[in-house]
Amino acid sequence: MPKINFKINIKGVRRAITKIFWLLGRRAFVGFLIFFFIGLFIGGVIFYYYGFLVVVREPEIRPYEVRLDDQLYQQFLESYRQRRVSFDNAGFKLYFNPFFHSNIK
């Protein structure tokens, strides 16, 4: 069986790429159009996949209702009440406002 060699000629690829870029550089308008249409095509493909192919599904209805642990809920409410009371009872210090002077005539 003959051995297949997939060696890529890097110098040839580099030469071809530089020729393509020189061609696009000499003809800037054509290069702009090519890149514009490539971008337009890629944008269209992305819009098609994420705009038209999205299937809207109804959310699953759970066959059981969600129940909360009453004792845990009461503990949460008590801690919330304690925080609220401590926040309401906290003393607030009034600071001097350097931008407002009441003694200016």
mmCIF file of C-alpha atoms in Angstrom:
data_model
loop_
_atom_site.group_PDB
_atom_site.id
_atom_site.type_symbol
_atom_site.label_atom_id
_atom_site.label_comp_id
_atom_site.label_asym_id
_atom_site.label_seq_id
_atom_site.Cartn_x
_atom_site.Cartn_y
_atom_site.Cartn_z
ATOM 1 C CA MET A 1 0.000 0.000 0.000
ATOM 2 C CA PRO A 2 1.505 3.373 -0.964
ATOM 3 C CA LYS A 3 2.185 5.819 1.821
ATOM 4 C CA ILE A 4 0.236 9.067 1.507
ATOM 5 C CA ASN A 5 2.155 12.173 2.455
ATOM 6 C CA PHE A 6 0.062 15.110 3.676
ATOM 7 C CA LYS A 7 2.937 17.523 4.065
ATOM 8 C CA ILE A 8 1.788 21.101 3.585
ATOM 9 C CA ASN A 9 4.063 23.435 1.684
ATOM 10 C CA ILE A 10 4.143 26.355 4.123
ATOM 11 C CA LYS A 11 6.125 28.611 1.795
ATOM 12 C CA GLY A 12 3.598 28.077 -0.991
ATOM 13 C CA VAL A 13 0.674 28.843 1.305
ATOM 14 C CA ARG A 14 2.450 31.935 2.584
ATOM 15 C CA ARG A 15 3.159 33.085 -0.977
ATOM 16 C CA ALA A 16 -0.504 32.578 -1.957
ATOM 17 C CA ILE A 17 -1.766 34.498 1.078
ATOM 18 C CA THR A 18 0.580 37.411 0.409
ATOM 19 C CA LYS A 19 -0.573 37.505 -3.236
ATOM 20 C CA ILE A 20 -4.198 37.622 -2.100
ATOM 21 C CA PHE A 21 -3.497 40.457 0.326
ATOM 22 C CA TRP A 22 -1.509 42.404 -2.280
ATOM 23 C CA LEU A 23 -4.370 41.975 -4.748
ATOM 24 C CA LEU A 24 -6.897 43.221 -2.180
ATOM 25 C CA GLY A 25 -4.570 46.077 -1.225
ATOM 26 C CA ARG A 26 -4.206 47.251 -4.817
ATOM 27 C CA ARG A 27 -7.933 47.082 -5.331
ATOM 28 C CA ALA A 28 -9.216 48.426 -2.016
ATOM 29 C CA PHE A 29 -12.829 48.845 -3.118
ATOM 30 C CA VAL A 30 -13.043 45.255 -4.338
ATOM 31 C CA GLY A 31 -11.442 44.107 -1.083
ATOM 32 C CA PHE A 32 -13.941 46.135 0.899
ATOM 33 C CA LEU A 33 -16.825 44.595 -1.031
ATOM 34 C CA ILE A 34 -15.478 41.080 -0.546
ATOM 35 C CA PHE A 35 -15.053 41.530 3.209
ATOM 36 C CA PHE A 36 -18.424 43.283 3.452
ATOM 37 C CA PHE A 37 -20.255 40.428 1.758
ATOM 38 C CA ILE A 38 -18.396 37.831 3.805
ATOM 39 C CA GLY A 39 -19.450 39.656 6.978
ATOM 40 C CA LEU A 40 -22.990 40.004 5.680
ATOM 41 C CA PHE A 41 -23.123 36.281 4.942
ATOM 42 C CA ILE A 42 -21.809 35.321 8.383
ATOM 43 C CA GLY A 43 -24.247 37.725 10.048
ATOM 44 C CA GLY A 44 -27.108 36.276 8.011
ATOM 45 C CA VAL A 45 -26.190 32.735 9.006
ATOM 46 C CA ILE A 46 -26.044 33.685 12.678
ATOM 47 C CA PHE A 47 -29.355 35.544 12.423
ATOM 48 C CA TYR A 48 -30.925 32.548 10.677
ATOM 49 C CA TYR A 49 -29.792 30.091 13.333
ATOM 50 C CA TYR A 50 -30.691 32.262 16.308
ATOM 51 C CA GLY A 51 -33.666 34.119 14.865
ATOM 52 C CA PHE A 52 -35.655 31.799 12.662
ATOM 53 C CA LEU A 53 -34.751 28.378 13.966
ATOM 54 C CA VAL A 54 -35.565 29.095 17.602
ATOM 55 C CA VAL A 55 -38.425 26.892 18.659
ATOM 56 C CA VAL A 56 -40.606 28.381 21.356
ATOM 57 C CA ARG A 57 -41.631 25.694 23.785
ATOM 58 C CA GLU A 58 -44.229 25.930 26.487
ATOM 59 C CA PRO A 59 -42.818 25.645 29.992
ATOM 60 C CA GLU A 60 -43.376 22.367 31.725
ATOM 61 C CA ILE A 61 -46.223 22.341 34.184
ATOM 62 C CA ARG A 62 -45.197 20.661 37.390
ATOM 63 C CA PRO A 63 -47.619 17.969 38.493
ATOM 64 C CA TYR A 64 -47.113 18.881 42.141
ATOM 65 C CA GLU A 65 -47.237 22.168 43.938
ATOM 66 C CA VAL A 66 -44.260 23.603 45.723
ATOM 67 C CA ARG A 67 -44.503 23.426 49.499
ATOM 68 C CA LEU A 68 -42.432 25.425 51.933
ATOM 69 C CA ASP A 69 -41.223 24.187 55.278
ATOM 70 C CA ASP A 70 -43.307 26.210 57.730
ATOM 71 C CA GLN A 71 -40.768 26.097 60.565
ATOM 72 C CA LEU A 72 -37.932 27.248 58.285
ATOM 73 C CA TYR A 73 -40.131 30.031 56.913
ATOM 74 C CA GLN A 74 -40.978 31.240 60.427
ATOM 75 C CA GLN A 75 -37.263 31.270 61.327
ATOM 76 C CA PHE A 76 -36.567 33.388 58.271
ATOM 77 C CA LEU A 77 -39.355 35.819 59.146
ATOM 78 C CA GLU A 78 -38.078 36.139 62.719
ATOM 79 C CA SER A 79 -34.518 36.854 61.581
ATOM 80 C CA TYR A 80 -35.888 39.374 59.078
ATOM 81 C CA ARG A 81 -37.905 41.110 61.814
ATOM 82 C CA GLN A 82 -34.832 41.254 64.060
ATOM 83 C CA ARG A 83 -32.748 42.799 61.303
ATOM 84 C CA ARG A 84 -35.481 45.307 60.551
ATOM 85 C CA VAL A 85 -35.760 46.330 64.209
ATOM 86 C CA SER A 86 -31.983 46.677 64.577
ATOM 87 C CA PHE A 87 -31.850 48.744 61.383
ATOM 88 C CA ASP A 88 -34.688 51.001 62.530
ATOM 89 C CA ASN A 89 -33.068 51.497 65.949
ATOM 90 C CA ALA A 90 -29.627 52.270 64.567
ATOM 91 C CA GLY A 91 -28.486 55.796 65.312
ATOM 92 C CA PHE A 92 -27.636 57.895 62.328
ATOM 93 C CA LYS A 93 -24.914 60.497 62.609
ATOM 94 C CA LEU A 94 -25.422 63.771 60.792
ATOM 95 C CA TYR A 95 -22.308 64.954 59.021
ATOM 96 C CA PHE A 96 -21.333 68.512 58.159
ATOM 97 C CA ASN A 97 -22.111 69.381 54.544
ATOM 98 C CA PRO A 98 -19.090 71.259 53.147
ATOM 99 C CA PHE A 99 -21.069 72.484 50.124
ATOM 100 C CA PHE A 100 -23.870 74.168 52.051
ATOM 101 C CA HIS A 101 -23.050 77.038 54.426
ATOM 102 C CA SER A 102 -25.878 78.531 56.410
ATOM 103 C CA ASN A 103 -23.780 81.490 57.569
ATOM 104 C CA ILE A 104 -23.339 82.960 54.054
ATOM 105 C CA LYS A 105 -25.129 86.308 53.782
#
